[in-house]
Coordinates of N, CA, C and O in Angstrom, one line a residue:
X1 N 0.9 10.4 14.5 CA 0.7 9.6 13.3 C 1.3 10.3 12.1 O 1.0 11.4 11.8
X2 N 2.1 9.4 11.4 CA 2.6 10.3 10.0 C 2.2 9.7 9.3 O 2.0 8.4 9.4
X3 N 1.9 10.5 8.0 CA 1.5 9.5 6.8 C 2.6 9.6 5.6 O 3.3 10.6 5.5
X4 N 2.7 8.7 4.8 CA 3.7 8.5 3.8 C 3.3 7.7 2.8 O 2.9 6.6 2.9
X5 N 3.5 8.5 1.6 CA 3.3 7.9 0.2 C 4.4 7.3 -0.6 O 5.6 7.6 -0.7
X6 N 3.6 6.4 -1.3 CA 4.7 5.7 -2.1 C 4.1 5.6 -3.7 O 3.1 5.1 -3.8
X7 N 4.8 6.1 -4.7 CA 4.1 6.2 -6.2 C 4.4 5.0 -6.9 O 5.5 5.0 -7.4
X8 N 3.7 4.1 -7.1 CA 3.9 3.1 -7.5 C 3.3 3.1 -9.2 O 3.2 2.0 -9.8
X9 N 3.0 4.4 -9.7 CA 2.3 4.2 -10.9 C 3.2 3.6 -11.9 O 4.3 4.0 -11.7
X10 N 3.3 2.7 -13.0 CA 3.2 2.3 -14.0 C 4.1 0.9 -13.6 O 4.6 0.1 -14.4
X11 N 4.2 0.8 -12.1 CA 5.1 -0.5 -11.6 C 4.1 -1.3 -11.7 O 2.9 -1.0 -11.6
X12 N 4.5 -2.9 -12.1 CA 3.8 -4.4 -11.8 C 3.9 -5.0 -10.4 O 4.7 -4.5 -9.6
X13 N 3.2 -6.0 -10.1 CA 3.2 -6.5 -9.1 C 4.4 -7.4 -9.7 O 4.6 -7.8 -10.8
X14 N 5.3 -7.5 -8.3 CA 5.3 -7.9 -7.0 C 5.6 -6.4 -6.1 O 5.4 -6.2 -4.9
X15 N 6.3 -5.1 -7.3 CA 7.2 -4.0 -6.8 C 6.4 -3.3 -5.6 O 6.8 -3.0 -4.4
X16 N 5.4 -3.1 -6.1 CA 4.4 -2.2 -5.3 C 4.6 -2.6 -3.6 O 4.9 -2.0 -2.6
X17 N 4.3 -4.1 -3.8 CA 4.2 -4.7 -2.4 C 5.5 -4.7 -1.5 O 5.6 -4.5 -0.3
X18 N 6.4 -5.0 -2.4 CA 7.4 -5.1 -2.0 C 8.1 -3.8 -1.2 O 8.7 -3.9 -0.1
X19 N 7.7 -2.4 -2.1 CA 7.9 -1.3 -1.7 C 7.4 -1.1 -0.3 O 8.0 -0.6 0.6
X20 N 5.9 -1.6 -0.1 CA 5.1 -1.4 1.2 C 5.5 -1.8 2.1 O 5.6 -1.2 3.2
X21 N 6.0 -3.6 1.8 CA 6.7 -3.4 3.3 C 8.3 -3.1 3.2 O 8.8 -3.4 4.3
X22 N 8.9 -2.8 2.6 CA 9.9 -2.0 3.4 C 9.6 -1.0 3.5 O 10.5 -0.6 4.2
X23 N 8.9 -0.2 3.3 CA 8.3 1.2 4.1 C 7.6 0.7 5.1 O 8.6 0.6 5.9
X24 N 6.5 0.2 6.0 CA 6.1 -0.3 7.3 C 7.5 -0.8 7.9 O 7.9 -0.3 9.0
X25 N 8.1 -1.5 7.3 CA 9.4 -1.5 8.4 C 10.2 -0.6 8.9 O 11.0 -1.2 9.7
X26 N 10.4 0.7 9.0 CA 10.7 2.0 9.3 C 9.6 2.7 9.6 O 10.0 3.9 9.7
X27 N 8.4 2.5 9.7 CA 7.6 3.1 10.2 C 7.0 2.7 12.1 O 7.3 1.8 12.8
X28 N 6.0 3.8 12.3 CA 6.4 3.7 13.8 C 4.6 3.1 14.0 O 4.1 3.3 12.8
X29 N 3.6 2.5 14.9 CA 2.8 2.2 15.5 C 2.1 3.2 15.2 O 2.3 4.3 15.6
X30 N 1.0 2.7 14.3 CA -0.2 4.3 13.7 C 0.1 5.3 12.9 O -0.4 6.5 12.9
X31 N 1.2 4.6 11.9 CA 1.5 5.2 11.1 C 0.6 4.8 9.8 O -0.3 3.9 9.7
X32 N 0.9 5.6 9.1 CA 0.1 5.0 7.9 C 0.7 5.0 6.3 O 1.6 5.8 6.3
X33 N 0.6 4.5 5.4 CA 1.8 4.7 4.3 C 0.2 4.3 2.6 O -0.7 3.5 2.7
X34 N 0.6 5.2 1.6 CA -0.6 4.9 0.7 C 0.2 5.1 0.2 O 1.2 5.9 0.4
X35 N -0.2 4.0 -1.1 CA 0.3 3.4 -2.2 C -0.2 3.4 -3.4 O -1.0 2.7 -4.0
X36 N 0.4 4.6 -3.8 CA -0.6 4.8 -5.2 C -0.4 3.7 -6.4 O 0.6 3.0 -6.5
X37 N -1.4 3.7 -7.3 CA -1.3 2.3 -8.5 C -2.1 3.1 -9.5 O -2.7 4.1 -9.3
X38 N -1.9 2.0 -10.7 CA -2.4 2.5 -11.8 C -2.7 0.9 -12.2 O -2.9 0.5 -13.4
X39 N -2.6 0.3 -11.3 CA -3.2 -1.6 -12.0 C -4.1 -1.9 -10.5 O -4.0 -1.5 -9.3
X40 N -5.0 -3.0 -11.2 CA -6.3 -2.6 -10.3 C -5.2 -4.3 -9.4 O -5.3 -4.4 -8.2
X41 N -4.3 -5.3 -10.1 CA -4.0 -6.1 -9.0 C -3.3 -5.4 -8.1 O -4.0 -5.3 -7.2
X42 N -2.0 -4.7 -7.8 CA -1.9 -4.1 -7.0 C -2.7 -4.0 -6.0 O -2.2 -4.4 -4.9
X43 N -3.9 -3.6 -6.0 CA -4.6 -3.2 -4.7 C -5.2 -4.7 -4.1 O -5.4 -4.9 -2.9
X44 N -5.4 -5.5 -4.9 CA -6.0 -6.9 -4.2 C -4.6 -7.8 -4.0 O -4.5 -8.9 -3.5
X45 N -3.8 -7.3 -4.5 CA -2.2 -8.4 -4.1 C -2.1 -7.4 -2.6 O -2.6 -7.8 -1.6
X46 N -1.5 -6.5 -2.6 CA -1.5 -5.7 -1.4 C -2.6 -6.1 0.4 O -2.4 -6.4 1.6
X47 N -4.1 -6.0 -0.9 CA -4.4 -6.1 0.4 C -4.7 -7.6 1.0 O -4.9 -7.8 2.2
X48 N -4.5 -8.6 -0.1 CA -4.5 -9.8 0.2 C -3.3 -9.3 1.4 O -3.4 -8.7 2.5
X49 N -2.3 -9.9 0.8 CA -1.3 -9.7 1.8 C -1.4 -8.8 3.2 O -1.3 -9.5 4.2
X50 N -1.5 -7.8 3.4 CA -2.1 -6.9 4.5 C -3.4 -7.8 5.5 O -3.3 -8.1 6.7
X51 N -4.1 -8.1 4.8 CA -4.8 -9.4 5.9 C -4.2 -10.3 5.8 O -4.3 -10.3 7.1
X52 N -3.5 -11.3 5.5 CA -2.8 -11.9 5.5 C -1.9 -12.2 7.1 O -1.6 -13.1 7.9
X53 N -1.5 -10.5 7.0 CA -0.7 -10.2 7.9 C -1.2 -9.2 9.2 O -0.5 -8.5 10.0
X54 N -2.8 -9.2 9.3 CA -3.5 -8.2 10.3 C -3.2 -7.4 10.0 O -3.1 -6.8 11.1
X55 N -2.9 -6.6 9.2 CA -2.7 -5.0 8.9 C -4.4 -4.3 8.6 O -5.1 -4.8 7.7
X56 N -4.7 -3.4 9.4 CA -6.1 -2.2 8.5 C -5.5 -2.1 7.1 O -4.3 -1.8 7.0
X57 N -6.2 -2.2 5.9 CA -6.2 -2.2 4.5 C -7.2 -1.8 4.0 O -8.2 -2.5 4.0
X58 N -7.1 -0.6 3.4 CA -8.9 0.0 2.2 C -8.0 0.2 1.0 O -6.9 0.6 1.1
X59 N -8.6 -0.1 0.1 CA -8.1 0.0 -1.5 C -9.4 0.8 -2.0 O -10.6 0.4 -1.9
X60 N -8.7 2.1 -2.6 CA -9.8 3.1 -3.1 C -9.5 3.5 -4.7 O -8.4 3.6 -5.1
X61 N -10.4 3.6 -5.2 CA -10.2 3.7 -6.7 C -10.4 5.3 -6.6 O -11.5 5.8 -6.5
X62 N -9.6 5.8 -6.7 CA -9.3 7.5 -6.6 C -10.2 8.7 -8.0 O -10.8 9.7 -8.1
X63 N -9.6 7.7 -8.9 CA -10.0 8.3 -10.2 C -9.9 6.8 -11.4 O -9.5 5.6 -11.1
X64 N -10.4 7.3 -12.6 CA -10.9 5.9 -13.4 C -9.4 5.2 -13.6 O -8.4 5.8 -14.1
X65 N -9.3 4.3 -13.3 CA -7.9 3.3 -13.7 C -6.7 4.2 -12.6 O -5.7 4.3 -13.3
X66 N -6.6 4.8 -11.0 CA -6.0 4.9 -10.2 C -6.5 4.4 -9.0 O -7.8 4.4 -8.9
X67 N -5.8 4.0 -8.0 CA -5.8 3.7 -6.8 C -5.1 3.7 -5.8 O -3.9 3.6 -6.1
X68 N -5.3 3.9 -4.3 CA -4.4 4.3 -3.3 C -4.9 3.1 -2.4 O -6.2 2.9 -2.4
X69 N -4.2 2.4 -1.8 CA -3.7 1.3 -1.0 C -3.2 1.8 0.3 O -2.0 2.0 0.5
X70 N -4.4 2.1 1.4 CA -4.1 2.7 2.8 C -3.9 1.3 4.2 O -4.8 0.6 4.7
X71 N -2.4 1.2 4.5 CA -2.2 0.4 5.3 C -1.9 0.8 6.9 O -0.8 1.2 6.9
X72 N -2.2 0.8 7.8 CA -1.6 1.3 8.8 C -0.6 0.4 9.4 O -0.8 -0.8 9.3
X73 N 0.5 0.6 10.1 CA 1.0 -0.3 11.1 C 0.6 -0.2 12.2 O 0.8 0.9 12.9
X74 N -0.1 -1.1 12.8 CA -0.5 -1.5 14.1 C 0.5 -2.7 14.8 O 0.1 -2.7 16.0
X75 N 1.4 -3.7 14.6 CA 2.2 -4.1 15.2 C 3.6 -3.8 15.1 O 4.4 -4.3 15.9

């Protein structure tokens, strides 16, 4: 399992997401990729989308006004 980050600080939505999945697309079965943010929609656009699409999704508020967006690929 590898894990991989992506810094999405001071980006708006749509970028964040956008970034995530072209990173899951190069990624392998149990990988995992976190998405760091500094806007609290990022993490509910993200994880909307992530169920959306059956992906595992936790959005964690790291520190006051940061968060990390943990997706795994499972298909």
């Amino acid at each position: 399992m590898a894990v991989r980050e992506i810094d999405c600080l001071y980006e708006l939505c749509p970028v964040p997401l956008l970034k995530a999945m072209k990173e899951l697309k190069t990624m392998e079965v149990g990988d995992v990729v976190i998405i760091r943010s500094d806007h609290s929609c990022v993490g509910a656009n993200i994880k909307e989308w992530a169920v959306k699409n059956q992906y595992p999704v936790e959005v964690v508020e790291v520190e006051d006004g940061e968060w990390e967006v943990y997706i795994e690929k499972t298909k």
